[in-house]
Short mmCIF file of C-alpha atoms and ligand atoms in Angstrom, two decimals:
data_model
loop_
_atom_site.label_atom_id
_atom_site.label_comp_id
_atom_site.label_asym_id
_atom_site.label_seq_id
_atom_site.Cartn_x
_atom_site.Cartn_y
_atom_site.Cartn_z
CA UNK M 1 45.26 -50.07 -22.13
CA UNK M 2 42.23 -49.55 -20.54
CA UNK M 3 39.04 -51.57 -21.37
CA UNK M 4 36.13 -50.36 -23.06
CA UNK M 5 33.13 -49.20 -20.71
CA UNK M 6 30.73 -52.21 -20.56
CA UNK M 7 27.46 -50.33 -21.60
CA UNK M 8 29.47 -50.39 -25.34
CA UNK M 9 27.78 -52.70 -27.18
CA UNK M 10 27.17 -53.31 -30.94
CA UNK M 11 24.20 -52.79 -32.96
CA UNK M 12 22.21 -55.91 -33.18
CA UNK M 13 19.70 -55.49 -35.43
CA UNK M 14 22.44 -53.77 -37.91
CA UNK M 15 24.17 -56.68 -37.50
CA UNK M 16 21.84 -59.28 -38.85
CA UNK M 17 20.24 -57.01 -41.43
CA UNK M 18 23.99 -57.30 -43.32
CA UNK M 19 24.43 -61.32 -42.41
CA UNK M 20 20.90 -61.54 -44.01
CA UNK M 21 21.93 -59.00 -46.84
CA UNK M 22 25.16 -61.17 -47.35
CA UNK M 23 22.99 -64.41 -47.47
CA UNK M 24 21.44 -63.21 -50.57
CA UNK M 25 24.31 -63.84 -52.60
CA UNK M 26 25.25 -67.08 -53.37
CA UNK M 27 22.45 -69.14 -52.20
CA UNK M 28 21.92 -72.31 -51.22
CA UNK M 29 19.42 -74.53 -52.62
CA UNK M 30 17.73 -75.13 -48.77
CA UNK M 31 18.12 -71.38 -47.60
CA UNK M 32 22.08 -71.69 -47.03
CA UNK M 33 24.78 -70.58 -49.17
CA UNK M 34 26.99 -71.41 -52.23
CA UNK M 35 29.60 -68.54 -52.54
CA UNK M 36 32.26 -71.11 -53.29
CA UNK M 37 35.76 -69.06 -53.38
CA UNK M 38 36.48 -67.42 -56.33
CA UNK M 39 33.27 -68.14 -58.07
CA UNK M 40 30.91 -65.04 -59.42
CA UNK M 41 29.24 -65.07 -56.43
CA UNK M 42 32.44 -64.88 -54.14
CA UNK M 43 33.06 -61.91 -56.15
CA UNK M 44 29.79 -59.84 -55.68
CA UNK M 45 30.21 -60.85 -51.94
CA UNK M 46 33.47 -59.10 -52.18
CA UNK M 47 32.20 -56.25 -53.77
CA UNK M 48 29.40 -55.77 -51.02
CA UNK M 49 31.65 -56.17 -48.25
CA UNK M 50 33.63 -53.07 -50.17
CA UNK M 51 31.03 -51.00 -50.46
CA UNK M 52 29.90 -51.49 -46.74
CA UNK M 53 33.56 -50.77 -45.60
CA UNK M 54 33.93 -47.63 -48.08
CA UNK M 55 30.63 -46.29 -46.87
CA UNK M 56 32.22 -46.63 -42.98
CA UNK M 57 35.35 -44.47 -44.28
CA UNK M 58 37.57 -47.64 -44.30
CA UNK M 59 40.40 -47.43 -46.99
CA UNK M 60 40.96 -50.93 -49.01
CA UNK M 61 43.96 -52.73 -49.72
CA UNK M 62 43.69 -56.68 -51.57
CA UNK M 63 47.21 -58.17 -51.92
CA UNK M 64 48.34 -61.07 -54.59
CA UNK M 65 45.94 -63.34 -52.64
CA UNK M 66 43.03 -61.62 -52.95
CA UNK M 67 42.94 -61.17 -49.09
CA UNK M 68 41.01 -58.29 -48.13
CA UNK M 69 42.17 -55.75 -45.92
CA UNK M 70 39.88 -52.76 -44.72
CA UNK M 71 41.41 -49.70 -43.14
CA UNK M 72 40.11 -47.90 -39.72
CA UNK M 73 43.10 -45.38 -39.26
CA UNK M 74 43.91 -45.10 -35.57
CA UNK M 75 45.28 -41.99 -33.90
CA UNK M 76 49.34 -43.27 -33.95
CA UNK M 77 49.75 -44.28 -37.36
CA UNK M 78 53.30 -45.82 -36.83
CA UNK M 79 51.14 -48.31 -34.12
CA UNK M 80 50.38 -51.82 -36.41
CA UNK M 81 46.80 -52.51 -36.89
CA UNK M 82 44.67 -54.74 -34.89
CA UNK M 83 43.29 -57.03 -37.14
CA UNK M 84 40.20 -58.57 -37.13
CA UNK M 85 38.12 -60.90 -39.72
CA UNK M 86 37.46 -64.31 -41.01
CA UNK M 87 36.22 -65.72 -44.60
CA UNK M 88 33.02 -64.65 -46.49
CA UNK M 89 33.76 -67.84 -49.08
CA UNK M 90 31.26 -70.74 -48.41
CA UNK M 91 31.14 -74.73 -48.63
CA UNK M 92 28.82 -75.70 -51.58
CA UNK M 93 26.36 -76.87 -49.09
CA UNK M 94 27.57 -73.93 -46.53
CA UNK M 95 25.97 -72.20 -43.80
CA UNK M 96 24.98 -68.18 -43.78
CA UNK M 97 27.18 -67.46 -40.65
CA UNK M 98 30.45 -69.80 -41.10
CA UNK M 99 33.16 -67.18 -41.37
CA UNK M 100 30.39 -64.52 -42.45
CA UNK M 101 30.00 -63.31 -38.41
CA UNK M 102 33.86 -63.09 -37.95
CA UNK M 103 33.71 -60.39 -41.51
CA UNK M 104 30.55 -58.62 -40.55
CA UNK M 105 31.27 -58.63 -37.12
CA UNK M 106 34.34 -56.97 -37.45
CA UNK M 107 32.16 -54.28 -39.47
CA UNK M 108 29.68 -53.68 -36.99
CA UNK M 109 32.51 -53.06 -34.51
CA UNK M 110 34.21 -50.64 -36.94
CA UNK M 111 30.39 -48.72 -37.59
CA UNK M 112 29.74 -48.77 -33.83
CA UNK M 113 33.53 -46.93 -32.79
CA UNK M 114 32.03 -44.76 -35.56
CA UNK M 115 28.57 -43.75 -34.61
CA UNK M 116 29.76 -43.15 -31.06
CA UNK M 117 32.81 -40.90 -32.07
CA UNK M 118 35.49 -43.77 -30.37
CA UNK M 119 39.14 -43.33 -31.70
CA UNK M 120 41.20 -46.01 -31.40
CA UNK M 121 45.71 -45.79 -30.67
CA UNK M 122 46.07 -48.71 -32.72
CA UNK M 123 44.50 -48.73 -36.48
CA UNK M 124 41.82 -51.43 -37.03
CA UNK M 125 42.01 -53.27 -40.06
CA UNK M 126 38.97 -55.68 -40.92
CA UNK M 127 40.08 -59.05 -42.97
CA UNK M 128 38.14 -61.01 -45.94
CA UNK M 129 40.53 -64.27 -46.44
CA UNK M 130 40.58 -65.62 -49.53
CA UNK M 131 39.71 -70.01 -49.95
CA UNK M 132 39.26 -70.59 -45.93
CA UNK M 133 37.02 -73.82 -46.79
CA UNK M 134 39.43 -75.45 -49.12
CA UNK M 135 36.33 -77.53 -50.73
CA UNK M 136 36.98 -76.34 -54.02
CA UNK M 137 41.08 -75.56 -54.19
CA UNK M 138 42.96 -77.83 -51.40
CA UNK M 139 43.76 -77.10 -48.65
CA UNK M 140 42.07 -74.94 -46.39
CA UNK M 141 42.98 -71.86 -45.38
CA UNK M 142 45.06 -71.69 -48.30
CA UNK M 143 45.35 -67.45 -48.22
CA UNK M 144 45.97 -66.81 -44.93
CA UNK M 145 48.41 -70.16 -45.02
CA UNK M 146 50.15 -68.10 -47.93
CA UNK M 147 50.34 -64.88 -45.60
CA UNK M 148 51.56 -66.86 -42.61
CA UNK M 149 54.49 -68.40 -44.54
CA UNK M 150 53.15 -72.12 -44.75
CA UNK M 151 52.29 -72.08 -48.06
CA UNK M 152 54.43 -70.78 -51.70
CA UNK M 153 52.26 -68.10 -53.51
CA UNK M 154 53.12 -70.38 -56.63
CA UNK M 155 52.19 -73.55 -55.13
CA UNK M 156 48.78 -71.94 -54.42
CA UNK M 157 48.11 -70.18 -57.63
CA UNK M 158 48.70 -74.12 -59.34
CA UNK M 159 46.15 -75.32 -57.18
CA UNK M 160 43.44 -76.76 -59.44
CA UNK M 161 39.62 -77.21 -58.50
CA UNK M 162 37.46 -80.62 -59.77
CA UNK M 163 37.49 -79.21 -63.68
CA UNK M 164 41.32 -78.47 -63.96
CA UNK M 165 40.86 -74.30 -63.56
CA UNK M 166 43.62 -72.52 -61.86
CA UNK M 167 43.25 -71.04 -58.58
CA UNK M 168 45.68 -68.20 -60.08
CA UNK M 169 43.55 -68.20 -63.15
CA UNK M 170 40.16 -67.89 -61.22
CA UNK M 171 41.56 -65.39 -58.74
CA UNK M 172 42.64 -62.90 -61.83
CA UNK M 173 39.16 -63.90 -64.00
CA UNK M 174 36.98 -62.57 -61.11
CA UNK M 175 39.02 -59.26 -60.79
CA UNK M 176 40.52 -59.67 -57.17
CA UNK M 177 43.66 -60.56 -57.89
CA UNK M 178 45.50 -57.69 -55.53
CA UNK M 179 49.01 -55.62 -55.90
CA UNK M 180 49.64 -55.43 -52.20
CA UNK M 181 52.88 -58.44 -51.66
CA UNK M 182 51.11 -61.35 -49.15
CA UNK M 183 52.26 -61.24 -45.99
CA UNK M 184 54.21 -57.68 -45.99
CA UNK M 185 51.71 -56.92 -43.55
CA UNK M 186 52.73 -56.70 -40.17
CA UNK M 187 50.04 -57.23 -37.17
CA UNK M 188 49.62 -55.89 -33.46
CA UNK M 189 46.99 -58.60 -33.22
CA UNK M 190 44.27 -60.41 -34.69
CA UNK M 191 40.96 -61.70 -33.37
CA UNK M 192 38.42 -64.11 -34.99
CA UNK M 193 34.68 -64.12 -34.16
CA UNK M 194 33.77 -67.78 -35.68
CA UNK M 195 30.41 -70.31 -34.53
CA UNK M 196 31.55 -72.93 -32.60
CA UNK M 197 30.45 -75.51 -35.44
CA UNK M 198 29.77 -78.00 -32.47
CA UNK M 199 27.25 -78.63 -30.01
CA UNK M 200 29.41 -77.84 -27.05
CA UNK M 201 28.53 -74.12 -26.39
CA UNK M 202 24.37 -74.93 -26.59
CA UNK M 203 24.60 -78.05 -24.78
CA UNK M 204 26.66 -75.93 -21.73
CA UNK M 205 24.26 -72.80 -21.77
CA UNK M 206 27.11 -70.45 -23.09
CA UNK M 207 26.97 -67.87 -24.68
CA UNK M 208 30.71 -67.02 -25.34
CA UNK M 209 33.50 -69.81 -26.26
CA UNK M 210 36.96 -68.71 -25.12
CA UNK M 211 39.19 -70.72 -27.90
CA UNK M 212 42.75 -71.41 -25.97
CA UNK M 213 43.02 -74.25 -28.74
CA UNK M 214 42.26 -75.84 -32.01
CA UNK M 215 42.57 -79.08 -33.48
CA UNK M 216 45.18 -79.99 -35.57
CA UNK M 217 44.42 -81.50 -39.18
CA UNK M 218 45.88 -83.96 -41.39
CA UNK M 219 44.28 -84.32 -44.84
CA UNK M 220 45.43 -87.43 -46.57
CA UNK M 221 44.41 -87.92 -50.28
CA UNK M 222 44.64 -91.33 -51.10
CA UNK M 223 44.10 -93.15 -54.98
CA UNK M 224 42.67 -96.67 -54.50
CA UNK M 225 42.90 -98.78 -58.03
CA UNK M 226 41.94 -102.35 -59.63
CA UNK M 227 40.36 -102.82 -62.69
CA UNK M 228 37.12 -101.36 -64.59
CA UNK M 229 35.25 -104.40 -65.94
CA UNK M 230 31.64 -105.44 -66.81
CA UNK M 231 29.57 -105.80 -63.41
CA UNK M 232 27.44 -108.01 -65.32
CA UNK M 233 29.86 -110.53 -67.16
CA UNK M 234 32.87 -110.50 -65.00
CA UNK M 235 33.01 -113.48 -62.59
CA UNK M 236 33.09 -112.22 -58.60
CA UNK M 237 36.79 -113.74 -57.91
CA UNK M 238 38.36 -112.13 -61.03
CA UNK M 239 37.16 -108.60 -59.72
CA UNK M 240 39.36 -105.92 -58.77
CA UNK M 241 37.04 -103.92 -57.52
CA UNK M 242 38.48 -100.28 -55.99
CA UNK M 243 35.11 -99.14 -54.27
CA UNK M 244 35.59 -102.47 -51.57
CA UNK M 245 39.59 -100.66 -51.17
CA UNK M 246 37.23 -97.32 -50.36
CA UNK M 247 34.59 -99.04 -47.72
CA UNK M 248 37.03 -100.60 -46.11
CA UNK M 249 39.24 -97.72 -45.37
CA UNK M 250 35.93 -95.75 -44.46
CA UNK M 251 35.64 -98.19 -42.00
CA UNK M 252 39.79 -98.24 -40.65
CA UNK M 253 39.67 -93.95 -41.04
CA UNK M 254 36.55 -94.47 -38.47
CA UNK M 255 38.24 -97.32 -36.20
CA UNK M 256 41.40 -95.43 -35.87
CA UNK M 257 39.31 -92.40 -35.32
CA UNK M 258 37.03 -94.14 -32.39
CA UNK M 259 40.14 -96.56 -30.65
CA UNK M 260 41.47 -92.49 -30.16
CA UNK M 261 38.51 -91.45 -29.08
CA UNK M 262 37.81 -88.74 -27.64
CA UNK M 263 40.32 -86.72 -28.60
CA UNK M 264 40.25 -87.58 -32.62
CA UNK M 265 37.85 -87.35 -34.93
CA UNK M 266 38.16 -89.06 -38.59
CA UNK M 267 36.08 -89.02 -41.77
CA UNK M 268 35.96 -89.20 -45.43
CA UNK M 269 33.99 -86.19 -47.10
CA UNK M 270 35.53 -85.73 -50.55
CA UNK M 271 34.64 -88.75 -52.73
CA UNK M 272 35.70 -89.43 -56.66
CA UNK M 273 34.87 -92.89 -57.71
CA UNK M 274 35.77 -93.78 -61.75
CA UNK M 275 34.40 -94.46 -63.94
CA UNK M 276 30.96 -94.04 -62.16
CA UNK M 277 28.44 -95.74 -64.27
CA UNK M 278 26.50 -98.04 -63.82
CA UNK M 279 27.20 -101.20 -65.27
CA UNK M 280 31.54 -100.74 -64.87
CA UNK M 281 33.54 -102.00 -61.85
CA UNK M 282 35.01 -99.06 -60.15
CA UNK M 283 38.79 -99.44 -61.64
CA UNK M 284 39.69 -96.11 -59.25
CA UNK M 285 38.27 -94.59 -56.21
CA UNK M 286 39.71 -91.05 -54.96
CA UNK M 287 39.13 -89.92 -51.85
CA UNK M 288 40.31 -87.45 -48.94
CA UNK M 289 40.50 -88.55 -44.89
CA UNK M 290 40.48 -86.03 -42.77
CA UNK M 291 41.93 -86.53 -39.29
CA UNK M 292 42.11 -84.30 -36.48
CA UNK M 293 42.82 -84.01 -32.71
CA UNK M 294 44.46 -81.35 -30.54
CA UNK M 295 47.72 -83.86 -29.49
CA UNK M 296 49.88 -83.80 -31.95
CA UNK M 297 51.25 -87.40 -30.69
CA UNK M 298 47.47 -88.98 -31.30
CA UNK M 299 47.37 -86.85 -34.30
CA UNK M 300 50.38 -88.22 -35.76
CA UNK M 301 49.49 -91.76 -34.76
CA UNK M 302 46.54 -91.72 -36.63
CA UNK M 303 48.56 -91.26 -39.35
CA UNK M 304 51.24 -93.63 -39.19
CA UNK M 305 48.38 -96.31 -38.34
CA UNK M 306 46.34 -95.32 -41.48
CA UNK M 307 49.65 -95.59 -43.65
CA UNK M 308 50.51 -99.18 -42.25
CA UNK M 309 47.19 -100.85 -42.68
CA UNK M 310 45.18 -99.08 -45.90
CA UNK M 311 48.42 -100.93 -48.24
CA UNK M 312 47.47 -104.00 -46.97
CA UNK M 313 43.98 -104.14 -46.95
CA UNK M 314 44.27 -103.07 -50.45
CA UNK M 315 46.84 -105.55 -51.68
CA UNK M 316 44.78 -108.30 -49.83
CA UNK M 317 41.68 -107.13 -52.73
CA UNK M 318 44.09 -106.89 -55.40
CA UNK M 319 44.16 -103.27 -55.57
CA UNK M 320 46.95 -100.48 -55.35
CA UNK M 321 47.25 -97.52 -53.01
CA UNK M 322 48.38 -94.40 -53.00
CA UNK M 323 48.60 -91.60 -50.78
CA UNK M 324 49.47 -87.85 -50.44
CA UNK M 325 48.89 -85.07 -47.40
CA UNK M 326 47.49 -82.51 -49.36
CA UNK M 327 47.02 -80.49 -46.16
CA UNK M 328 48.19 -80.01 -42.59
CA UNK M 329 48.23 -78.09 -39.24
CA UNK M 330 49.53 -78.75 -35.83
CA UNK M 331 47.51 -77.91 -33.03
CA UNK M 332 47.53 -74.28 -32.45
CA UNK M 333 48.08 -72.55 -28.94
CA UNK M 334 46.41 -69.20 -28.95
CA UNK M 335 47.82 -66.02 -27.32
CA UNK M 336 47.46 -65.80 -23.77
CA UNK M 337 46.94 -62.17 -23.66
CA UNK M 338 44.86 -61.95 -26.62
CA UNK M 339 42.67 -64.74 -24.82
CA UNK M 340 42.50 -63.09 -21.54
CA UNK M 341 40.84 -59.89 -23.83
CA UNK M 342 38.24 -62.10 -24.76
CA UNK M 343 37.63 -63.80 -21.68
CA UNK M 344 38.29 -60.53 -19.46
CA UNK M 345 35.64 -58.94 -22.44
CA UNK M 346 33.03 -61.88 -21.78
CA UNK M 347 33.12 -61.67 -18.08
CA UNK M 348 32.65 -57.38 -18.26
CA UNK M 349 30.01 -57.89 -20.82
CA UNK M 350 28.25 -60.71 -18.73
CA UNK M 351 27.89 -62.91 -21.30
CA UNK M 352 28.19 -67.05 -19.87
CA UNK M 353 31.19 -67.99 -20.98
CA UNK M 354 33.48 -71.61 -21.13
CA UNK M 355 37.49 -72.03 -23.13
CA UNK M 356 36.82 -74.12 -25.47
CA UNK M 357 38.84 -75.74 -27.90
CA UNK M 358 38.43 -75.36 -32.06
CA UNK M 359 37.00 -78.48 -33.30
CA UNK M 360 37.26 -76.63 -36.41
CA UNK M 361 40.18 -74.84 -38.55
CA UNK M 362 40.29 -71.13 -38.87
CA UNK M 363 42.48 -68.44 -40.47
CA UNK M 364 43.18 -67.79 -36.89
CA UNK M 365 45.39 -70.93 -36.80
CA UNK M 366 47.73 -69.64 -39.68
CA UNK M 367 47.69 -66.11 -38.24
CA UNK M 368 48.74 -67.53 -35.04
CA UNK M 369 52.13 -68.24 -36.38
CA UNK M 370 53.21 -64.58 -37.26
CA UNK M 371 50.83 -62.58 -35.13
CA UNK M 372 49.38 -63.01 -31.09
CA UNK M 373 45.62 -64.13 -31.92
CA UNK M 374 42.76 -65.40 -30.49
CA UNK M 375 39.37 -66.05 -31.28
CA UNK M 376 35.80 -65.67 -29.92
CA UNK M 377 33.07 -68.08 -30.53
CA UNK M 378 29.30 -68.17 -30.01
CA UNK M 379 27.04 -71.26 -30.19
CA UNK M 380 24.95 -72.74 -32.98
CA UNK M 381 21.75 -74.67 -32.76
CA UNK M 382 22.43 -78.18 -32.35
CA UNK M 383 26.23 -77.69 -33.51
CA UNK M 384 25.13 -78.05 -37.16
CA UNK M 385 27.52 -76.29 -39.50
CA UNK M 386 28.71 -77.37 -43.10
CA UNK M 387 25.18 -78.22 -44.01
CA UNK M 388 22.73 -75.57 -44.97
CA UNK M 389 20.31 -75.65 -42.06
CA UNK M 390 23.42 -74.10 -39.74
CA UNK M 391 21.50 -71.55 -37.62
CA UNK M 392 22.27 -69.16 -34.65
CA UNK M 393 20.23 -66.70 -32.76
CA UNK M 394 20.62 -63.12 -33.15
CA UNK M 395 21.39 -62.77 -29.71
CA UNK M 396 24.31 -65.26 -30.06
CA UNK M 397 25.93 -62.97 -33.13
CA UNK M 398 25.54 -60.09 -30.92
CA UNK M 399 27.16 -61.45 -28.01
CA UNK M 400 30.00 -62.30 -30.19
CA UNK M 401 30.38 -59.41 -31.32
CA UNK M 402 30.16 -57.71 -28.48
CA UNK M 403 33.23 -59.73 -27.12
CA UNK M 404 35.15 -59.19 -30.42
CA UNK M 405 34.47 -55.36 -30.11
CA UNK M 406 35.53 -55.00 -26.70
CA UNK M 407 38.73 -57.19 -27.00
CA UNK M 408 39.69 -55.50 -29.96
CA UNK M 409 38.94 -51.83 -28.70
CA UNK M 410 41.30 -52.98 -25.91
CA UNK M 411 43.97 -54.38 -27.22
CA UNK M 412 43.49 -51.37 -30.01
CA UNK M 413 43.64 -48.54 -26.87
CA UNK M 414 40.65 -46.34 -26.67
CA UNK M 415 41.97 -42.40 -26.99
CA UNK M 416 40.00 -40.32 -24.82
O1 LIG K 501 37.85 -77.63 -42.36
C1 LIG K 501 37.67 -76.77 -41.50
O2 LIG K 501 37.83 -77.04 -40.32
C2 LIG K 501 37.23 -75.37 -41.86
O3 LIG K 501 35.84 -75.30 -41.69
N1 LIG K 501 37.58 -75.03 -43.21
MN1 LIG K 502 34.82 -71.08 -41.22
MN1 LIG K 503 33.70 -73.86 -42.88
#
């Protein structure tokens, strides 16, 4: 196919008008975002983002996931789709551009091809995956882990968030609950435009990441008891006290993160201690680690050191332990053709450009099982992401997308 000419370039200031138009919904309380999935907000997101794509001529499917799929017909219509697309849902303390620039980006690609009068071979179909963050139904990525085969359609609908509602239940109560059967869909290719989320790309001077990688992820939910009791009246050596079982595997999760250093990372984020008043001994603390590194031999290692020495620190303080993965990934490998678009797009464009590898997980990763993918990232000030400060520079989003369009467009076929 031949490549796209390298004066074709998105429209910037289109591009940030709709991130900042997006923004609006959902917000933060510190000028980032809330649109948890399948909240009312996630819903009115979804409804913008169909009203943008019906007013650029695309045609909608939504299948049993509630993934979103948005139609640019190409000029074969037997040829599969190119896809392209990430998540519009947020963390509850999210960013305005996590998984927003990969959506909207593959918009302002679709609006440029159409202002300029570009037909495509290949159709282009623009995604909206339902759940990416996983912070309120576990695990992450659960939609596009349900399209990819990974995941049961059942087993996902059962997934319940912190007050016992149904991710099947909330999917149908907000109205996006599609006909279209997950993962009938067959792909030519995807590509992900995505922030690093890491301070790699700033610290180098790049503007383009070239992802030939990601991490791979282990989420391990673990249920740390002893015995609620008076803080007050109970004497220290009769204490069975299940928030010392949680600091001390904070502590081990960090250890075993740092001895693998620095290829693994390892943290706590989800946190449940019970009964949480003041005046009781925690009798239960539950918590998530999250572990990830891009060798699957460290990866695993982690693991299997976690699971021999959290039992016996516990058992040492009198306390029980239980665990349970409650989600998982192996270290993806990315396309090599579909990553030779982007970097081959990058170096036409003249955009500074590294590979990089994911620090983060993506829909990519799951798509990258049934489709060739790849994904394009940009920088973000200081690497902050999860947190609602996350920040990036116009330029950066346009750069991106610049890279997604012209890796798509190729891989897609321009028709003359
Ligand atoms: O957890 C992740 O890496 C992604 O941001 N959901
Ligand atoms: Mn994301
Ligand atoms: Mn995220």
């Amino acid at each position: 196919m031949s490549a796209p000419a390298a004066n074709l370039r998105i429209n910037a200031d289109r591009l940030w008008d709709s991130l900042m138009e997006m923004a609006r919904i959902g917000p933060g309380v510190a000028g980032g975002n809330n649109r948890q999935t399948l909240t009312d907000e996630d819903g009115e997101g979804r409804k913008l983002f169909q009203r943008w794509c019906e007013e650029a001529g695309l045609s909608m499917g939504v299948d049993t996931m509630g993934n979103m799929f948005m139609t640019r017909p190409g000029t074969d219509p037997d040829a599969l789709p190119v896809y392209v697309g990430s998540h519009l849902d947020t963390q509850p303390t999210g960013g305005k551009y996590d998984g927003v620039l990969g959506v909207l980006g593959g918009l302002e690609l679709v609006r440029t091809l159409n202002d300029l009068g570009i037909k495509t071979k290949h159709p282009i179909v623009v995604v909206n995956w339902t759940n990416e963050e996983g912070t309120r139904f576990a695990p992450a990525m659960l939609a596009s882990g349900v399209f990819a085969g990974i995941h049961e359609q059942d087993w996902a609908y059962d997934r319940v968030d912190a007050k016992g509602k149904r991710f099947g239940d909330e999917l149908a109560r907000i109205g996006w609950k599609g006909d279209e059967e997950v993962g009938s869909r067959k792909m030519h290719a995807l590509f992900e435009l995505h922030i690093e989320q890491g301070p790699i790309l700033e610290a180098q001077g790049k503007d383009i990441g070239v992802v030939t990688h990601g991490q791979g992820l282990r989420w391990i939910q673990c249920t740390v008891t002893g015995k609620e009791s008076h803080t007050g009246s109970t004497p220290m050596p009769m204490r069975k006290n299940a928030g010392r079982g949680l600091a001390q595997i904070t502590e081990l999760v960090h250890q075993i993160a740092m001895d693998n250093a620095p290829n693994a990372v390892g943290a706590i984020g989800h946190i449940d201690i019970y009964p949480n008043s003041r005046n009781i001994i925690p009798g239960k603390a539950v918590f998530t680690i999250d572990f990830r590194s891009h060798e699957i031999d460290t990866l695993n290692g982690m693991v299997e050191r976690l699971m021999a020495e959290a039992p016996k620190l516990c058992e040492a303080l009198g306390l029980g332990f239980e665990a349970e993965i409650v989600g998982q990934f192996d270290p993806p490998e990315f396309d090599k053709d579909c990553v030779k678009a982007v970097r081959d797009a990058a170096e036409r464009l003249g955009y500074s450009h590294m590979d990089i590898i994911s620090g983060a997980g993506h829909d990519a990763c799951w798509i990258n099982r049934v489709a060739p993918t790849a994904m394009v990232m940009c920088p973000c000030v200081d690497g902050l992401s999860h947190n609602e400060a996350e920040e990036i520079s116009k330029e950066w989003a346009a750069a991106g997308a610049d890279v997604l369009m012209h890796a798509v467009v190729e891989t897609a076929g321009v028709v003359e």
